[in-house]
Amino acid sequence: QVQLVESGGGLVQPGGSLRLSCLASGRSFRLYYMGWHRQAPGKQRELVATISSSGITNYADSVKGRFTISRDNAKNTVYLQMDSLKPEDTAVYYCKASHLRDYWGQGTQVTVSP
C-alpha cells in the first residue's frame, strides 16, 4: 500500500508561482512512476506531468515551459514547480504513483485569481 500526501496549494495571482509537493510512503519510491494530474470544476481529470523512475519527464502541452516536475528519492517526494500561472490552471491537483497498481493522493487546491 502506498500513501500519498500533497501540499503546497493555495491562492496566487496570475503570473505567480507555486510549488506542490507529494510525499509518498513505502521503501520502493525510487521505482515508482510518478505524476501530477488536475481536475477543474466541471471538467475531467487531466494529466499535467509525469516523471519516470529514471527521471524522464513528460508534460501536457498546456503547461510545457511553465511547469517542472522533479523528484527526490532520498525524501520520497515528487515536486511540481508551477511558474507563470494562469487562471486556467485553477484546479485540484492530484499526485499519482504507479507501482504494480495506481495510487492517488487526496488532492490540493490551486486557485489562480487576481
The first five atom37 places (N, CA, C, CB, O) and aatype in JSON, in Angstrom:
{
  "aatype": [5, 19, 5, 10, 19, 6, 15, 7, 7, 7, 10, 19, 5, 14, 7, 7, 15, 10, 1, 10, 15, 4, 10, 0, 15, 7, 1, 15, 13, 1, 10, 18, 18, 12, 7, 17, 8, 1, 5, 0, 14, 7, 11, 5, 1, 6, 10, 19, 0, 16, 9, 15, 15, 15, 7, 9, 16, 2, 18, 0, 3, 15, 19, 11, 7, 1, 13, 16, 9, 15, 1, 3, 2, 0, 11, 2, 16, 19, 18, 10, 5, 12, 3, 15, 10, 11, 14, 6, 3, 16, 0, 19, 18, 18, 4, 11, 0, 15, 8, 10, 1, 3, 18, 17, 7, 5, 7, 16, 5, 19, 16, 19, 15, 14],
  "atom_mask": [
    [1, 1, 1, 1, 1],
    [1, 1, 1, 1, 1],
    [1, 1, 1, 1, 1],
    [1, 1, 1, 1, 1],
    [1, 1, 1, 1, 1],
    [1, 1, 1, 1, 1],
    [1, 1, 1, 1, 1],
    [1, 1, 1, 0, 1],
    [1, 1, 1, 0, 1],
    [1, 1, 1, 0, 1],
    [1, 1, 1, 1, 1],
    [1, 1, 1, 1, 1],
    [1, 1, 1, 1, 1],
    [1, 1, 1, 1, 1],
    [1, 1, 1, 0, 1],
    [1, 1, 1, 0, 1],
    [1, 1, 1, 1, 1],
    [1, 1, 1, 1, 1],
    [1, 1, 1, 1, 1],
    [1, 1, 1, 1, 1],
    [1, 1, 1, 1, 1],
    [1, 1, 1, 1, 1],
    [1, 1, 1, 1, 1],
    [1, 1, 1, 1, 1],
    [1, 1, 1, 1, 1],
    [1, 1, 1, 0, 1],
    [1, 1, 1, 1, 1],
    [1, 1, 1, 1, 1],
    [1, 1, 1, 1, 1],
    [1, 1, 1, 1, 1],
    [1, 1, 1, 1, 1],
    [1, 1, 1, 1, 1],
    [1, 1, 1, 1, 1],
    [1, 1, 1, 1, 1],
    [1, 1, 1, 0, 1],
    [1, 1, 1, 1, 1],
    [1, 1, 1, 1, 1],
    [1, 1, 1, 1, 1],
    [1, 1, 1, 1, 1],
    [1, 1, 1, 1, 1],
    [1, 1, 1, 1, 1],
    [1, 1, 1, 0, 1],
    [1, 1, 1, 1, 1],
    [1, 1, 1, 1, 1],
    [1, 1, 1, 1, 1],
    [1, 1, 1, 1, 1],
    [1, 1, 1, 1, 1],
    [1, 1, 1, 1, 1],
    [1, 1, 1, 1, 1],
    [1, 1, 1, 1, 1],
    [1, 1, 1, 1, 1],
    [1, 1, 1, 1, 1],
    [1, 1, 1, 1, 1],
    [1, 1, 1, 1, 1],
    [1, 1, 1, 0, 1],
    [1, 1, 1, 1, 1],
    [1, 1, 1, 1, 1],
    [1, 1, 1, 1, 1],
    [1, 1, 1, 1, 1],
    [1, 1, 1, 1, 1],
    [1, 1, 1, 1, 1],
    [1, 1, 1, 1, 1],
    [1, 1, 1, 1, 1],
    [1, 1, 1, 1, 1],
    [1, 1, 1, 0, 1],
    [1, 1, 1, 1, 1],
    [1, 1, 1, 1, 1],
    [1, 1, 1, 1, 1],
    [1, 1, 1, 1, 1],
    [1, 1, 1, 1, 1],
    [1, 1, 1, 1, 1],
    [1, 1, 1, 1, 1],
    [1, 1, 1, 1, 1],
    [1, 1, 1, 1, 1],
    [1, 1, 1, 1, 1],
    [1, 1, 1, 1, 1],
    [1, 1, 1, 1, 1],
    [1, 1, 1, 1, 1],
    [1, 1, 1, 1, 1],
    [1, 1, 1, 1, 1],
    [1, 1, 1, 1, 1],
    [1, 1, 1, 1, 1],
    [1, 1, 1, 1, 1],
    [1, 1, 1, 1, 1],
    [1, 1, 1, 1, 1],
    [1, 1, 1, 1, 1],
    [1, 1, 1, 1, 1],
    [1, 1, 1, 1, 1],
    [1, 1, 1, 1, 1],
    [1, 1, 1, 1, 1],
    [1, 1, 1, 1, 1],
    [1, 1, 1, 1, 1],
    [1, 1, 1, 1, 1],
    [1, 1, 1, 1, 1],
    [1, 1, 1, 1, 1],
    [1, 1, 1, 1, 1],
    [1, 1, 1, 1, 1],
    [1, 1, 1, 1, 1],
    [1, 1, 1, 1, 1],
    [1, 1, 1, 1, 1],
    [1, 1, 1, 1, 1],
    [1, 1, 1, 1, 1],
    [1, 1, 1, 1, 1],
    [1, 1, 1, 1, 1],
    [1, 1, 1, 0, 1],
    [1, 1, 1, 1, 1],
    [1, 1, 1, 0, 1],
    [1, 1, 1, 1, 1],
    [1, 1, 1, 1, 1],
    [1, 1, 1, 1, 1],
    [1, 1, 1, 1, 1],
    [1, 1, 1, 1, 1],
    [1, 1, 1, 1, 1],
    [1, 1, 1, 1, 1]
  ],
  "atom_positions": [
    [[0.83, -1.19, 0.0], [0.0, 0.0, 0.0], [0.88, 1.24, 0.0], [-0.95, 0.0, 1.21], [1.81, 1.35, 0.79]],
    [[0.57, 2.18, -0.88], [1.31, 3.44, -0.98], [0.37, 4.57, -0.6], [1.91, 3.64, -2.42], [-0.73, 4.68, -1.15]],
    [[0.79, 5.4, 0.31], [0.02, 6.59, 0.68], [0.72, 7.83, 0.16], [-0.18, 6.67, 2.21], [1.94, 7.95, 0.24]],
    [[-0.08, 8.75, -0.36], [0.43, 9.98, -0.95], [-0.21, 11.18, -0.26], [0.17, 10.02, -2.47], [-1.42, 11.21, -0.07]],
    [[0.62, 12.15, 0.1], [0.11, 13.35, 0.75], [0.64, 14.57, 0.01], [0.52, 13.39, 2.26], [1.84, 14.82, -0.02]],
    [[-0.28, 15.33, -0.6], [0.1, 16.54, -1.33], [0.07, 17.75, -0.41], [-0.82, 16.76, -2.53], [-0.66, 17.78, 0.58]],
    [[0.87, 18.73, -0.75], [0.87, 20.01, -0.04], [1.37, 21.09, -0.99], [1.75, 19.94, 1.26], [1.93, 20.81, -2.05]],
    [[1.16, 22.34, -0.57], [1.7, 23.46, -1.34], [0.7, 24.24, -2.16], [0.0, 0.0, 0.0], [1.06, 25.25, -2.77]],
    [[-0.54, 23.79, -2.19], [-1.54, 24.53, -2.94], [-1.9, 25.84, -2.26], [0.0, 0.0, 0.0], [-1.48, 26.1, -1.14]],
    [[-2.7, 26.65, -2.95], [-3.13, 27.91, -2.37], [-3.65, 28.86, -3.42], [0.0, 0.0, 0.0], [-3.92, 28.48, -4.56]],
    [[-3.78, 30.11, -3.01], [-4.25, 31.18, -3.89], [-3.06, 32.01, -4.36], [-5.29, 32.08, -3.16], [-2.22, 32.42, -3.56]],
    [[-2.99, 32.24, -5.67], [-1.88, 33.01, -6.22], [-2.42, 33.88, -7.36], [-0.74, 32.07, -6.73], [-3.39, 33.52, -8.02]],
    [[-1.78, 35.0, -7.58], [-2.19, 35.9, -8.66], [-1.66, 35.39, -10.0], [-1.68, 37.33, -8.39], [-0.65, 34.67, -10.03]],
    [[-2.32, 35.75, -11.09], [-1.79, 35.38, -12.41], [-0.34, 35.85, -12.57], [-2.66, 35.97, -13.53], [0.02, 36.96, -12.18]],
    [[0.47, 34.98, -13.16], [1.88, 35.27, -13.31], [2.73, 34.81, -12.15], [0.0, 0.0, 0.0], [3.96, 34.82, -12.23]],
    [[2.09, 34.39, -11.08], [2.81, 33.95, -9.89], [3.27, 32.51, -9.97], [0.0, 0.0, 0.0], [3.11, 31.84, -10.99]],
    [[3.84, 32.04, -8.87], [4.41, 30.69, -8.81], [3.95, 29.96, -7.56], [5.95, 30.73, -8.85], [3.65, 30.58, -6.53]],
    [[3.9, 28.66, -7.66], [3.66, 27.77, -6.53], [4.49, 26.51, -6.74], [2.14, 27.43, -6.38], [4.8, 26.13, -7.86]],
    [[4.84, 25.87, -5.62], [5.49, 24.56, -5.72], [4.68, 23.55, -4.91], [6.96, 24.62, -5.21], [4.49, 23.7, -3.71]],
    [[4.21, 22.54, -5.6], [3.49, 21.45, -4.96], [4.47, 20.34, -4.58], [2.38, 20.91, -5.88], [5.45, 20.09, -5.28]],
    [[4.18, 19.7, -3.47], [4.97, 18.56, -3.02], [4.05, 17.37, -2.8], [5.75, 18.89, -1.72], [2.88, 17.52, -2.43]],
    [[4.58, 16.19, -3.02], [3.84, 14.95, -2.78], [4.77, 13.98, -2.07], [3.28, 14.34, -4.12], [5.75, 13.51, -2.65]],
    [[4.46, 13.69, -0.82], [5.25, 12.77, -0.02], [4.62, 11.38, -0.11], [5.34, 13.24, 1.45], [3.43, 11.2, 0.14]],
    [[5.45, 10.41, -0.48], [4.96, 9.04, -0.66], [5.5, 8.13, 0.44], [5.37, 8.49, -2.03], [6.63, 8.29, 0.9]],
    [[4.67, 7.18, 0.84], [5.13, 6.16, 1.79], [5.79, 5.02, 1.03], [3.95, 5.63, 2.66], [5.72, 4.97, -0.2]],
    [[6.42, 4.13, 1.75], [6.98, 2.96, 1.1], [8.49, 3.07, 0.9], [0.0, 0.0, 0.0], [9.05, 4.16, 0.83]],
    [[9.12, 1.9, 0.82], [10.58, 1.85, 0.7], [11.04, 1.68, -0.74], [11.13, 0.72, 1.54], [12.23, 1.58, -1.0]],
    [[10.08, 1.65, -1.67], [10.44, 1.46, -3.08], [10.14, 2.68, -3.92], [9.7, 0.27, -3.65], [9.92, 2.57, -5.12]],
    [[10.13, 3.86, -3.29], [9.73, 5.08, -4.0], [10.52, 5.26, -5.29], [9.93, 6.31, -3.11], [9.97, 5.7, -6.3]],
    [[11.81, 4.91, -5.27], [12.66, 5.14, -6.44], [12.15, 4.37, -7.66], [14.1, 4.74, -6.13], [12.49, 4.7, -8.8]],
    [[11.33, 3.35, -7.43], [10.79, 2.55, -8.53], [9.44, 3.07, -9.05], [10.64, 1.11, -8.08], [8.97, 2.64, -10.1]],
    [[8.83, 4.0, -8.29], [7.5, 4.46, -8.66], [7.56, 5.37, -9.88], [6.85, 5.19, -7.48], [8.47, 6.19, -10.02]],
    [[6.58, 5.22, -10.75], [6.34, 6.16, -11.83], [5.38, 7.2, -11.25], [5.74, 5.46, -13.13], [4.27, 6.85, -10.86]],
    [[5.8, 8.45, -11.2], [5.03, 9.48, -10.51], [4.42, 10.48, -11.49], [5.91, 10.21, -9.5], [4.98, 10.74, -12.56]],
    [[3.29, 11.02, -11.1], [2.66, 12.01, -11.96], [1.81, 12.99, -11.18], [0.0, 0.0, 0.0], [1.41, 12.74, -10.04]],
    [[1.55, 14.1, -11.82], [0.6, 15.1, -11.32], [-0.54, 15.2, -12.33], [1.3, 16.5, -11.09], [-0.32, 15.27, -13.54]],
    [[-1.75, 15.21, -11.81], [-2.95, 15.39, -12.61], [-3.76, 16.51, -11.97], [-3.78, 14.07, -12.7], [-3.52, 16.88, -10.82]],
    [[-4.7, 17.05, -12.71], [-5.54, 18.1, -12.16], [-6.98, 17.97, -12.68], [-4.97, 19.48, -12.51], [-7.24, 17.43, -13.75]],
    [[-7.88, 18.5, -11.87], [-9.29, 18.48, -12.25], [-9.92, 19.82, -11.91], [-10.04, 17.33, -11.55], [-9.99, 20.2, -10.74]],
    [[-10.37, 20.51, -12.93], [-11.07, 21.78, -12.75], [-12.56, 21.51, -12.61], [-10.78, 22.75, -13.95], [-13.05, 20.47, -13.05]],
    [[-13.29, 22.43, -12.01], [-14.74, 22.24, -11.83], [-15.44, 21.98, -13.16], [-15.36, 23.46, -11.14], [-15.25, 22.72, -14.13]],
    [[-16.23, 20.93, -13.2], [-16.99, 20.6, -14.4], [-16.19, 19.96, -15.51], [0.0, 0.0, 0.0], [-16.71, 19.74, -16.61]],
    [[-14.92, 19.66, -15.24], [-14.07, 19.06, -16.28], [-13.53, 17.72, -15.82], [-12.92, 20.01, -16.64], [-13.54, 17.4, -14.63]],
    [[-13.06, 16.95, -16.79], [-12.43, 15.67, -16.45], [-11.03, 15.87, -15.91], [-12.4, 14.75, -17.68], [-10.38, 16.87, -16.2]],
    [[-10.58, 14.91, -15.13], [-9.21, 14.94, -14.64], [-8.26, 14.79, -15.82], [-8.97, 13.84, -13.58], [-8.5, 13.98, -16.72]],
    [[-7.19, 15.57, -15.82], [-6.24, 15.54, -16.92], [-4.81, 15.42, -16.42], [-6.39, 16.78, -17.79], [-4.48, 15.85, -15.31]],
    [[-3.98, 14.84, -17.27], [-2.57, 14.69, -16.96], [-1.88, 16.04, -17.06], [-1.91, 13.67, -17.91], [-2.13, 16.81, -17.99]],
    [[-1.02, 16.33, -16.1], [-0.22, 17.55, -16.12], [1.23, 17.22, -16.45], [-0.3, 18.29, -14.76], [1.81, 17.78, -17.39]],
    [[1.81, 16.31, -15.69], [3.22, 15.96, -15.89], [3.51, 14.61, -15.25], [4.16, 17.05, -15.3], [2.85, 14.21, -14.29]],
    [[4.5, 13.92, -15.8], [4.94, 12.65, -15.22], [6.46, 12.6, -15.17], [4.38, 11.46, -16.03], [7.15, 13.31, -15.9]],
    [[6.96, 11.74, -14.29], [8.4, 11.51, -14.2], [8.63, 10.03, -13.91], [9.06, 12.41, -13.11], [8.03, 9.47, -12.99]],
    [[9.49, 9.43, -14.68], [9.75, 8.01, -14.52], [10.76, 7.77, -13.41], [10.25, 7.4, -15.83], [11.31, 8.71, -12.83]],
    [[10.99, 6.49, -13.11], [11.97, 6.15, -12.08], [13.37, 6.58, -12.49], [11.94, 4.65, -11.78], [14.23, 6.79, -11.63]],
    [[13.61, 6.7, -13.77], [14.94, 7.12, -14.25], [15.02, 8.63, -14.51], [15.3, 6.36, -15.53], [16.04, 9.14, -14.96]],
    [[13.92, 9.33, -14.23], [13.94, 10.79, -14.34], [13.47, 11.35, -15.66], [0.0, 0.0, 0.0], [13.59, 12.55, -15.89]],
    [[12.93, 10.52, -16.52], [12.39, 11.01, -17.79], [11.05, 11.7, -17.53], [12.22, 9.84, -18.82], [10.18, 11.15, -16.85]],
    [[10.91, 12.9, -18.07], [9.72, 13.7, -17.8], [8.84, 13.85, -19.04], [10.11, 15.08, -17.28], [9.29, 13.72, -20.17]],
    [[7.57, 14.12, -18.77], [6.61, 14.33, -19.84], [5.6, 15.37, -19.36], [5.89, 12.99, -20.24], [5.21, 15.36, -18.19]],
    [[5.18, 16.27, -20.26], [4.29, 17.36, -19.87], [3.12, 17.49, -20.83], [5.05, 18.68, -19.8], [3.23, 17.19, -22.02]],
    [[2.0, 17.93, -20.29], [0.89, 18.33, -21.15], [1.29, 19.58, -21.91], [-0.41, 18.56, -20.32], [2.05, 20.41, -21.4]],
    [[0.79, 19.72, -23.13], [1.15, 20.88, -23.95], [0.8, 22.2, -23.25], [0.44, 20.8, -25.3], [1.5, 23.2, -23.41]],
    [[-0.27, 22.18, -22.48], [-0.75, 23.41, -21.85], [0.18, 23.93, -20.76], [-2.11, 23.17, -21.26], [0.06, 25.09, -20.37]],
    [[1.1, 23.1, -20.27], [1.99, 23.53, -19.18], [3.46, 23.52, -19.57], [1.78, 22.65, -17.97], [4.31, 23.92, -18.78]],
    [[3.77, 23.06, -20.77], [5.18, 23.0, -21.21], [5.82, 24.37, -21.15], [5.29, 22.43, -22.64], [5.24, 25.36, -21.61]],
    [[7.01, 24.43, -20.59], [7.73, 25.68, -20.48], [7.37, 26.49, -19.24], [0.0, 0.0, 0.0], [8.04, 27.47, -18.92]],
    [[6.31, 26.08, -18.53], [5.89, 26.8, -17.32], [6.0, 25.94, -16.07], [4.46, 27.3, -17.47], [6.32, 26.45, -14.99]],
    [[5.75, 24.64, -16.19], [5.78, 23.73, -15.05], [7.0, 22.82, -15.16], [4.47, 22.89, -14.97], [7.45, 22.49, -16.26]],
    [[7.51, 22.42, -14.0], [8.63, 21.48, -13.95], [8.36, 20.44, -12.89], [9.96, 22.22, -13.68], [8.11, 20.76, -11.73]],
    [[8.42, 19.18, -13.29], [8.27, 18.08, -12.34], [9.66, 17.55, -11.99], [7.37, 16.94, -12.93], [10.53, 17.45, -12.85]],
    [[9.83, 17.21, -10.73], [11.11, 16.66, -10.29], [10.85, 15.7, -9.12], [12.1, 17.79, -9.87], [9.76, 15.66, -8.57]],
    [[11.87, 14.94, -8.77], [11.73, 14.01, -7.67], [13.0, 13.96, -6.85], [11.37, 12.62, -8.18], [14.1, 14.16, -7.36]],
    [[12.83, 13.68, -5.56], [13.94, 13.49, -4.64], [13.72, 12.13, -3.99], [14.03, 14.64, -3.57], [12.94, 12.0, -3.05]],
    [[14.41, 11.13, -4.49], [14.2, 9.77, -3.99], [14.62, 9.62, -2.53], [14.96, 8.77, -4.85], [14.07, 8.78, -1.81]],
    [[15.59, 10.41, -2.09], [16.02, 10.34, -0.7], [14.93, 10.82, 0.25], [17.29, 11.17, -0.49], [14.9, 10.43, 1.42]],
    [[14.05, 11.67, -0.26], [12.97, 12.22, 0.57], [11.6, 11.63, 0.22], [12.92, 13.73, 0.43], [10.59, 12.06, 0.77]],
    [[11.57, 10.66, -0.67], [10.3, 10.06, -1.1], [9.3, 11.11, -1.57], [9.68, 9.24, 0.04], [8.11, 11.01, -1.29]],
    [[9.79, 12.1, -2.27], [8.96, 13.25, -2.63], [9.07, 13.59, -4.11], [9.34, 14.46, -1.79], [10.15, 13.53, -4.7]],
    [[7.94, 13.94, -4.69], [7.9, 14.47, -6.05], [7.35, 15.89, -5.97], [7.03, 13.57, -6.99], [6.47, 16.19, -5.16]],
    [[7.89, 16.75, -6.81], [7.52, 18.17, -6.79], [6.93, 18.59, -8.13], [8.75, 19.04, -6.44], [7.18, 17.98, -9.17]],
    [[6.15, 19.65, -8.08], [5.68, 20.3, -9.29], [5.88, 21.8, -9.11], [4.17, 19.94, -9.6], [5.13, 22.46, -8.38]],
    [[6.89, 22.33, -9.77], [7.13, 23.76, -9.75], [6.27, 24.4, -10.84], [8.64, 24.1, -9.95], [6.39, 24.05, -12.02]],
    [[5.42, 25.33, -10.44], [4.49, 25.95, -11.38], [4.79, 27.44, -11.46], [3.01, 25.7, -10.95], [4.63, 28.16, -10.47]],
    [[5.21, 27.89, -12.6], [5.54, 29.3, -12.83], [4.59, 29.88, -13.88], [7.02, 29.46, -13.28], [3.92, 29.15, -14.61]],
    [[4.56, 31.19, -13.94], [3.71, 31.9, -14.92], [2.29, 31.35, -14.9], [4.29, 31.78, -16.33], [1.71, 31.05, -15.95]],
    [[1.75, 31.24, -13.72], [0.43, 30.64, -13.57], [-0.66, 31.49, -14.21], [0.11, 30.43, -12.1], [-0.6, 32.72, -14.23]],
    [[-1.65, 30.78, -14.74], [-2.77, 31.42, -15.43], [-4.08, 31.03, -14.73], [-2.8, 31.01, -16.94], [-4.14, 30.0, -14.06]],
    [[-5.12, 31.83, -14.89], [-6.4, 31.47, -14.27], [-6.88, 30.08, -14.69], [-7.47, 32.5, -14.62], [-7.53, 29.39, -13.91]],
    [[-6.57, 29.67, -15.9], [-7.0, 28.34, -16.37], [-6.23, 27.2, -15.72], [-6.85, 28.26, -17.86], [-6.56, 26.03, -15.94]],
    [[-5.22, 27.5, -14.93], [-4.53, 26.47, -14.16], [-5.26, 26.15, -12.85], [-3.09, 26.91, -13.85], [-4.88, 25.23, -12.13]],
    [[-6.3, 26.91, -12.56], [-7.08, 26.67, -11.35], [-7.71, 25.29, -11.38], [-8.16, 27.74, -11.18], [-8.43, 24.94, -12.31]],
    [[-7.43, 24.5, -10.35], [-7.91, 23.12, -10.3], [-7.48, 22.49, -8.98], [-7.38, 22.28, -11.5], [-6.69, 23.06, -8.23]],
    [[-8.01, 21.32, -8.71], [-7.46, 20.47, -7.67], [-6.37, 19.61, -8.31], [-8.57, 19.58, -6.98], [-6.6, 18.94, -9.31]],
    [[-5.19, 19.65, -7.72], [-4.05, 18.92, -8.25], [-3.84, 17.64, -7.44], [-2.77, 19.8, -8.23], [-3.78, 17.66, -6.21]],
    [[-3.72, 16.53, -8.16], [-3.58, 15.22, -7.54], [-2.24, 14.6, -7.9], [-4.73, 14.3, -7.97], [-1.77, 14.68, -9.04]],
    [[-1.64, 13.98, -6.92], [-0.42, 13.2, -7.12], [-0.81, 11.75, -7.38], [0.53, 13.32, -5.87], [-1.73, 11.22, -6.76]],
    [[-0.11, 11.11, -8.29], [-0.38, 9.71, -8.63], [0.93, 8.93, -8.64], [-1.09, 9.58, -10.0], [1.94, 9.39, -9.17]],
    [[0.89, 7.75, -8.03], [2.03, 6.84, -8.06], [1.61, 5.54, -8.74], [2.57, 6.57, -6.63], [0.53, 5.01, -8.46]],
    [[2.45, 5.05, -9.61], [2.17, 3.79, -10.3], [3.27, 2.81, -9.97], [2.06, 4.0, -11.84], [4.43, 3.0, -10.32]],
    [[2.87, 1.74, -9.27], [3.81, 0.67, -8.9], [2.97, -0.56, -8.61], [4.7, 1.07, -7.64], [2.38, -0.69, -7.54]],
    [[2.9, -1.46, -9.56], [2.03, -2.64, -9.52], [0.57, -2.24, -9.71], [2.19, -3.39, -8.18], [-0.19, -2.96, -10.37]],
    [[0.18, -1.11, -9.14], [-1.16, -0.54, -9.35], [-1.05, 0.97, -9.17], [-2.22, -1.16, -8.37], [0.01, 1.48, -8.82]],
    [[-2.15, 1.68, -9.4], [-2.14, 3.13, -9.26], [-2.62, 3.55, -7.87], [-3.01, 3.78, -10.33], [-3.54, 2.96, -7.3]],
    [[-1.97, 4.58, -7.35], [-2.36, 5.18, -6.08], [-2.53, 6.69, -6.29], [-1.29, 4.88, -4.97], [-1.8, 7.31, -7.06]],
    [[-3.51, 7.26, -5.58], [-3.8, 8.69, -5.7], [-3.76, 9.35, -4.33], [-5.17, 8.91, -6.34], [-4.09, 8.76, -3.31]],
    [[-3.32, 10.61, -4.34], [-3.41, 11.42, -3.15], [-4.79, 12.04, -3.04], [0.0, 0.0, 0.0], [-5.66, 11.82, -3.87]],
    [[-4.97, 12.84, -1.98], [-6.27, 13.42, -1.71], [-6.51, 14.72, -2.48], [-6.42, 13.67, -0.22], [-7.64, 15.21, -2.57]],
    [[-5.45, 15.28, -3.04], [-5.55, 16.5, -3.83], [-5.28, 17.76, -3.03], [0.0, 0.0, 0.0], [-5.49, 17.81, -1.82]],
    [[-4.8, 18.77, -3.74], [-4.57, 20.08, -3.14], [-5.09, 21.15, -4.11], [-3.05, 20.3, -2.82], [-4.85, 21.08, -5.32]],
    [[-5.8, 22.13, -3.57], [-6.43, 23.15, -4.4], [-5.44, 24.22, -4.81], [-7.61, 23.78, -3.66], [-4.69, 24.74, -3.98]],
    [[-5.43, 24.53, -6.09], [-4.66, 25.65, -6.62], [-5.65, 26.62, -7.27], [-3.56, 25.17, -7.65], [-6.41, 26.24, -8.16]],
    [[-5.63, 27.87, -6.83], [-6.52, 28.88, -7.37], [-5.68, 30.05, -7.87], [-7.56, 29.35, -6.3], [-4.9, 30.63, -7.11]],
    [[-5.83, 30.38, -9.14], [-5.11, 31.49, -9.75], [-6.13, 32.58, -10.07], [-4.33, 31.03, -11.04], [-6.97, 32.42, -10.96]],
    [[-6.04, 33.68, -9.33], [-7.04, 34.74, -9.46], [-6.44, 36.07, -9.03], [-8.29, 34.41, -8.61], [-5.6, 36.11, -8.13]],
    [[-6.86, 37.17, -9.68], [-6.34, 38.49, -9.29], [-6.69, 38.81, -7.85], [-6.9, 39.58, -10.21], [-6.33, 39.88, -7.35]]
  ]
}
